[in-house]
PDB file of C-alpha atoms and ligand atoms in Angstrom:
ATOM      1  CA  MET A   1       4.425  21.747  -3.679  1.00  0.00           C
ATOM      2  CA  ALA A   2       1.391  20.302  -2.653  1.00  0.00           C
ATOM      3  CA  LEU A   3       0.261  18.652   0.848  1.00  0.00           C
ATOM      4  CA  GLU A   4      -1.131  15.551  -0.366  1.00  0.00           C
ATOM      5  CA  ARG A   5      -2.601  12.250   1.133  1.00  0.00           C
ATOM      6  CA  THR A   6      -2.000   8.935   0.011  1.00  0.00           C
ATOM      7  CA  ILE A   7      -2.618   5.228   0.861  1.00  0.00           C
ATOM      8  CA  SER A   8       0.063   2.665   1.729  1.00  0.00           C
ATOM      9  CA  ILE A   9      -0.736  -0.923   2.391  1.00  0.00           C
ATOM     10  CA  ILE A  10       2.001  -3.397   4.150  1.00  0.00           C
ATOM     11  CA  LYS A  11       1.284  -6.403   2.601  1.00  0.00           C
ATOM     12  CA  PRO A  12       0.816  -9.738   4.152  1.00  0.00           C
ATOM     13  CA  ASP A  13       4.504 -10.748   3.116  1.00  0.00           C
ATOM     14  CA  ALA A  14       6.201  -7.455   4.616  1.00  0.00           C
ATOM     15  CA  VAL A  15       3.832  -8.054   7.812  1.00  0.00           C
ATOM     16  CA  ALA A  16       4.821 -11.634   8.213  1.00  0.00           C
ATOM     17  CA  LYS A  17       8.545 -10.463   8.005  1.00  0.00           C
ATOM     18  CA  ASN A  18       8.127  -7.771  11.119  1.00  0.00           C
ATOM     19  CA  VAL A  19       9.167  -5.179   9.134  1.00  0.00           C
ATOM     20  CA  ILE A  20       6.243  -2.599   9.743  1.00  0.00           C
ATOM     21  CA  GLY A  21       8.580  -0.483  11.658  1.00  0.00           C
ATOM     22  CA  GLU A  22      11.522  -0.539   9.196  1.00  0.00           C
ATOM     23  CA  ILE A  23       8.735   0.745   6.418  1.00  0.00           C
ATOM     24  CA  TYR A  24       7.152   3.389   8.899  1.00  0.00           C
ATOM     25  CA  SER A  25      10.726   4.592   9.757  1.00  0.00           C
ATOM     26  CA  ARG A  26      11.329   5.438   5.980  1.00  0.00           C
ATOM     27  CA  PHE A  27       7.957   6.972   5.472  1.00  0.00           C
ATOM     28  CA  GLU A  28       9.137   9.345   8.608  1.00  0.00           C
ATOM     29  CA  LYS A  29      12.503   9.980   7.209  1.00  0.00           C
ATOM     30  CA  ALA A  30      11.050  11.068   3.887  1.00  0.00           C
ATOM     31  CA  GLY A  31       8.672  13.755   5.722  1.00  0.00           C
ATOM     32  CA  LEU A  32       5.354  11.629   5.282  1.00  0.00           C
ATOM     33  CA  LYS A  33       3.140  11.572   8.501  1.00  0.00           C
ATOM     34  CA  VAL A  34       0.853   8.830   9.639  1.00  0.00           C
ATOM     35  CA  VAL A  35      -2.545  10.297   9.843  1.00  0.00           C
ATOM     36  CA  ALA A  36      -4.638   7.226   9.875  1.00  0.00           C
ATOM     37  CA  ALA A  37      -3.478   3.278  10.332  1.00  0.00           C
ATOM     38  CA  LYS A  38      -4.988  -0.047  10.983  1.00  0.00           C
ATOM     39  CA  MET A  39      -4.162  -3.755  10.873  1.00  0.00           C
ATOM     40  CA  LYS A  40      -6.687  -5.678   9.009  1.00  0.00           C
ATOM     41  CA  HIS A  41      -7.335  -9.294   8.004  1.00  0.00           C
ATOM     42  CA  LEU A  42      -8.957  -8.524   4.476  1.00  0.00           C
ATOM     43  CA  SER A  43     -11.931 -10.554   3.442  1.00  0.00           C
ATOM     44  CA  LYS A  44     -11.991 -12.286  -0.089  1.00  0.00           C
ATOM     45  CA  GLN A  45     -14.903  -9.640  -0.672  1.00  0.00           C
ATOM     46  CA  GLU A  46     -12.852  -6.507   0.598  1.00  0.00           C
ATOM     47  CA  ALA A  47      -9.570  -7.568  -1.319  1.00  0.00           C
ATOM     48  CA  GLU A  48     -11.813  -8.095  -4.476  1.00  0.00           C
ATOM     49  CA  GLY A  49     -13.212  -4.713  -4.066  1.00  0.00           C
ATOM     50  CA  PHE A  50     -10.178  -2.993  -3.659  1.00  0.00           C
ATOM     51  CA  TYR A  51      -8.613  -4.444  -6.620  1.00  0.00           C
ATOM     52  CA  ALA A  52     -11.527  -4.128  -8.565  1.00  0.00           C
ATOM     53  CA  VAL A  53      -9.540  -2.328 -11.406  1.00  0.00           C
ATOM     54  CA  HIS A  54      -7.755  -5.390 -12.087  1.00  0.00           C
ATOM     55  CA  ARG A  55     -10.336  -7.862 -12.219  1.00  0.00           C
ATOM     56  CA  GLU A  56      -9.740  -8.919 -15.655  1.00  0.00           C
ATOM     57  CA  ARG A  57      -6.089  -9.219 -15.248  1.00  0.00           C
ATOM     58  CA  PRO A  58      -4.502 -12.916 -15.373  1.00  0.00           C
ATOM     59  CA  PHE A  59      -2.834 -12.401 -12.173  1.00  0.00           C
ATOM     60  CA  PHE A  60      -6.208 -11.112 -10.085  1.00  0.00           C
ATOM     61  CA  ASN A  61      -7.420 -14.415  -8.237  1.00  0.00           C
ATOM     62  CA  ALA A  62      -3.674 -14.882  -7.213  1.00  0.00           C
ATOM     63  CA  LEU A  63      -3.543 -11.174  -6.058  1.00  0.00           C
ATOM     64  CA  VAL A  64      -6.709 -11.670  -3.900  1.00  0.00           C
ATOM     65  CA  ASN A  65      -5.479 -14.855  -2.426  1.00  0.00           C
ATOM     66  CA  PHE A  66      -2.116 -13.481  -1.435  1.00  0.00           C
ATOM     67  CA  MET A  67      -3.623 -10.166  -0.142  1.00  0.00           C
ATOM     68  CA  ILE A  68      -6.013 -12.338   2.349  1.00  0.00           C
ATOM     69  CA  SER A  69      -3.188 -14.841   3.217  1.00  0.00           C
ATOM     70  CA  GLY A  70      -2.435 -12.612   6.628  1.00  0.00           C
ATOM     71  CA  PRO A  71      -3.244  -9.314   7.851  1.00  0.00           C
ATOM     72  CA  VAL A  72      -2.127  -6.142   6.340  1.00  0.00           C
ATOM     73  CA  MET A  73      -1.313  -2.957   7.581  1.00  0.00           C
ATOM     74  CA  ILE A  74      -3.184   0.126   6.191  1.00  0.00           C
ATOM     75  CA  GLN A  75      -1.935   3.794   6.488  1.00  0.00           C
ATOM     76  CA  VAL A  76      -2.776   7.004   5.341  1.00  0.00           C
ATOM     77  CA  LEU A  77       0.392   9.075   4.520  1.00  0.00           C
ATOM     78  CA  GLU A  78       0.541  12.885   4.464  1.00  0.00           C
ATOM     79  CA  GLY A  79       2.976  15.070   3.202  1.00  0.00           C
ATOM     80  CA  GLU A  80       4.560  17.290   0.112  1.00  0.00           C
ATOM     81  CA  ASN A  81       3.783  15.362  -2.895  1.00  0.00           C
ATOM     82  CA  ALA A  82       2.906  12.356  -0.919  1.00  0.00           C
ATOM     83  CA  VAL A  83       1.462  10.197  -3.879  1.00  0.00           C
ATOM     84  CA  LEU A  84       4.750  10.203  -5.692  1.00  0.00           C
ATOM     85  CA  LYS A  85       6.946  10.403  -2.590  1.00  0.00           C
ATOM     86  CA  ASN A  86       5.493   7.175  -1.501  1.00  0.00           C
ATOM     87  CA  ARG A  87       5.677   5.574  -5.168  1.00  0.00           C
ATOM     88  CA  GLU A  88       9.358   6.340  -5.001  1.00  0.00           C
ATOM     89  CA  LEU A  89       9.934   4.950  -1.559  1.00  0.00           C
ATOM     90  CA  MET A  90       8.335   1.737  -2.671  1.00  0.00           C
ATOM     91  CA  GLY A  91      10.306   1.162  -6.066  1.00  0.00           C
ATOM     92  CA  ALA A  92       9.067  -0.648  -8.892  1.00  0.00           C
ATOM     93  CA  THR A  93       6.354  -3.495  -9.164  1.00  0.00           C
ATOM     94  CA  ASN A  94       8.920  -6.190  -9.696  1.00  0.00           C
ATOM     95  CA  PRO A  95      11.310  -6.036  -6.958  1.00  0.00           C
ATOM     96  CA  LYS A  96      13.759  -7.457  -9.282  1.00  0.00           C
ATOM     97  CA  GLU A  97      13.593  -4.151 -11.273  1.00  0.00           C
ATOM     98  CA  ALA A  98      13.089  -1.819  -8.175  1.00  0.00           C
ATOM     99  CA  ALA A  99      15.962   0.783  -7.310  1.00  0.00           C
ATOM    100  CA  PRO A 100      18.423  -0.319  -4.412  1.00  0.00           C
ATOM    101  CA  GLY A 101      17.394   1.204  -1.331  1.00  0.00           C
ATOM    102  CA  THR A 102      13.482   0.942  -2.096  1.00  0.00           C
ATOM    103  CA  ILE A 103      11.099  -0.873  -0.038  1.00  0.00           C
ATOM    104  CA  ARG A 104      10.599  -3.442  -2.440  1.00  0.00           C
ATOM    105  CA  ALA A 105      14.286  -4.021  -3.330  1.00  0.00           C
ATOM    106  CA  ASP A 106      14.983  -4.772   0.412  1.00  0.00           C
ATOM    107  CA  PHE A 107      12.022  -6.544   1.552  1.00  0.00           C
ATOM    108  CA  ALA A 108       9.900  -8.055  -1.398  1.00  0.00           C
ATOM    109  CA  ASP A 109      10.799 -11.417  -2.780  1.00  0.00           C
ATOM    110  CA  SER A 110       8.522 -11.277  -6.288  1.00  0.00           C
ATOM    111  CA  ILE A 111       6.170  -9.405  -8.239  1.00  0.00           C
ATOM    112  CA  ASP A 112       3.273 -11.320  -6.702  1.00  0.00           C
ATOM    113  CA  ALA A 113       4.712 -10.738  -3.011  1.00  0.00           C
ATOM    114  CA  ASN A 114       5.714  -7.397  -3.527  1.00  0.00           C
ATOM    115  CA  ALA A 115       5.668  -5.802   0.185  1.00  0.00           C
ATOM    116  CA  VAL A 116       3.452  -2.581  -0.285  1.00  0.00           C
ATOM    117  CA  HIS A 117       0.760  -1.124  -2.166  1.00  0.00           C
ATOM    118  CA  GLY A 118       0.735   2.817  -2.620  1.00  0.00           C
ATOM    119  CA  SER A 119      -1.852   4.860  -4.632  1.00  0.00           C
ATOM    120  CA  ASP A 120      -0.878   5.617  -7.990  1.00  0.00           C
ATOM    121  CA  SER A 121      -2.400   9.089  -8.064  1.00  0.00           C
ATOM    122  CA  LEU A 122      -4.417  11.787  -6.102  1.00  0.00           C
ATOM    123  CA  GLU A 123      -7.706  10.636  -7.301  1.00  0.00           C
ATOM    124  CA  ASN A 124      -7.180   7.203  -6.556  1.00  0.00           C
ATOM    125  CA  ALA A 125      -5.723   7.748  -3.145  1.00  0.00           C
ATOM    126  CA  ALA A 126      -9.054   9.541  -2.376  1.00  0.00           C
ATOM    127  CA  ILE A 127     -11.239   6.439  -3.470  1.00  0.00           C
ATOM    128  CA  GLU A 128      -8.735   4.034  -1.576  1.00  0.00           C
ATOM    129  CA  THR A 129      -8.824   6.068   1.571  1.00  0.00           C
ATOM    130  CA  ALA A 130     -12.481   6.186   1.758  1.00  0.00           C
ATOM    131  CA  TYR A 131     -12.615   2.457   1.044  1.00  0.00           C
ATOM    132  CA  PHE A 132     -10.863   1.555   4.325  1.00  0.00           C
ATOM    133  CA  PHE A 133     -11.461   4.937   6.541  1.00  0.00           C
ATOM    134  CA  PRO A 134     -14.574   6.925   7.646  1.00  0.00           C
ATOM    135  CA  ALA A 135     -13.198  10.657   7.476  1.00  0.00           C
ATOM    136  CA  THR A 136     -13.419  10.928  11.199  1.00  0.00           C
ATOM    137  CA  ASP A 137     -10.496   8.335  11.637  1.00  0.00           C
ATOM    138  CA  VAL A 138      -8.182  10.594   9.385  1.00  0.00           C
ATOM    139  CA  TYR A 139      -6.396  12.771  11.587  1.00  0.00           C
ATOM    140  CA  ALA A 140      -4.918  16.132  10.803  1.00  0.00           C
ATOM    141  CA  ARG A 141      -1.327  16.669  12.163  1.00  0.00           C
TER     142      ARG A 141
HETATM  143  N1  UDP B 201       0.699  -8.074  -9.843  1.00  0.00           N
HETATM  144  C1  UDP B 201       0.877  -9.220  -9.701  1.00  0.00           C
HETATM  145  N2  UDP B 201       1.657  -9.742 -11.211  1.00  0.00           N
HETATM  146  C2  UDP B 201       1.591  -9.002 -12.148  1.00  0.00           C
HETATM  147  C3  UDP B 201       1.498  -7.653 -12.129  1.00  0.00           C
HETATM  148  C4  UDP B 201       0.762  -7.248 -10.715  1.00  0.00           C
HETATM  149  O1  UDP B 201       0.991 -10.250  -9.092  1.00  0.00           O
HETATM  150  O2  UDP B 201       2.112  -9.707 -13.333  1.00  0.00           O
HETATM  151  C5  UDP B 201       0.348  -7.678  -8.351  1.00  0.00           C
HETATM  152  C6  UDP B 201       1.198  -6.953  -7.715  1.00  0.00           C
HETATM  153  O3  UDP B 201       1.008  -7.197  -6.337  1.00  0.00           O
HETATM  154  C7  UDP B 201       1.211  -5.395  -7.823  1.00  0.00           C
HETATM  155  C8  UDP B 201      -0.362  -5.379  -8.124  1.00  0.00           C
HETATM  156  O4  UDP B 201      -0.953  -6.647  -8.641  1.00  0.00           O
HETATM  157  O5  UDP B 201       1.596  -4.749  -6.537  1.00  0.00           O
HETATM  158  C9  UDP B 201      -1.079  -4.231  -8.420  1.00  0.00           C
HETATM  159  O6  UDP B 201      -0.550  -4.089 -10.026  1.00  0.00           O
HETATM  160  P1  UDP B 201      -0.116  -2.442 -10.532  1.00  0.00           P
HETATM  161  O7  UDP B 201       0.515  -2.874 -11.874  1.00  0.00           O
HETATM  162  O8  UDP B 201      -1.081  -1.547  -9.947  1.00  0.00           O
HETATM  163  O9  UDP B 201       1.551  -2.308  -9.654  1.00  0.00           O
HETATM  164  P2  UDP B 201       1.685  -1.470  -8.347  1.00  0.00           P
HETATM  165  O10 UDP B 201       0.924  -0.037  -8.418  1.00  0.00           O
HETATM  166  O11 UDP B 201       1.313  -2.135  -6.859  1.00  0.00           O
HETATM  167  O12 UDP B 201       3.310  -0.994  -8.487  1.00  0.00           O
END
């Protein structure tokens, strides 16, 4: 088992539903610690940069517009196998396919408005963390 850090973003739909606390509770019950956090209303440029890997995908513009439709809650989670653990808590990208009890099954409405983002690899977790947080804003706990 490896102690890892990963990025989680509670997207505008879930922030609007007032379930930040419910989602944090799932992280904590799974043994993931919040070691950095901030609420932020992303600019178009920030959202485009964050999702740059998807630039050529047909849903890119809709995804960017959705991500800037309201504030998001961004956190760094730390724990054993944090990257995979967070992905398991999130559930499948399409909430219709997400396992019962996952965040997306419980709080997401559609594949576009799907409540949360989570890094899909340790390498991307490091890149995404640096995108939002200076190293001094991530705390050892
Ligand atoms: N997305 C979308 N339509 C699609 C596929 C993806 O709007 O057909 C959005 C969705 O918000 C998803 C994000 O693009 O969370 C990134 O897609 P990815 O395949 O990386 O899924 P994730 O890692 O978020 O589960």
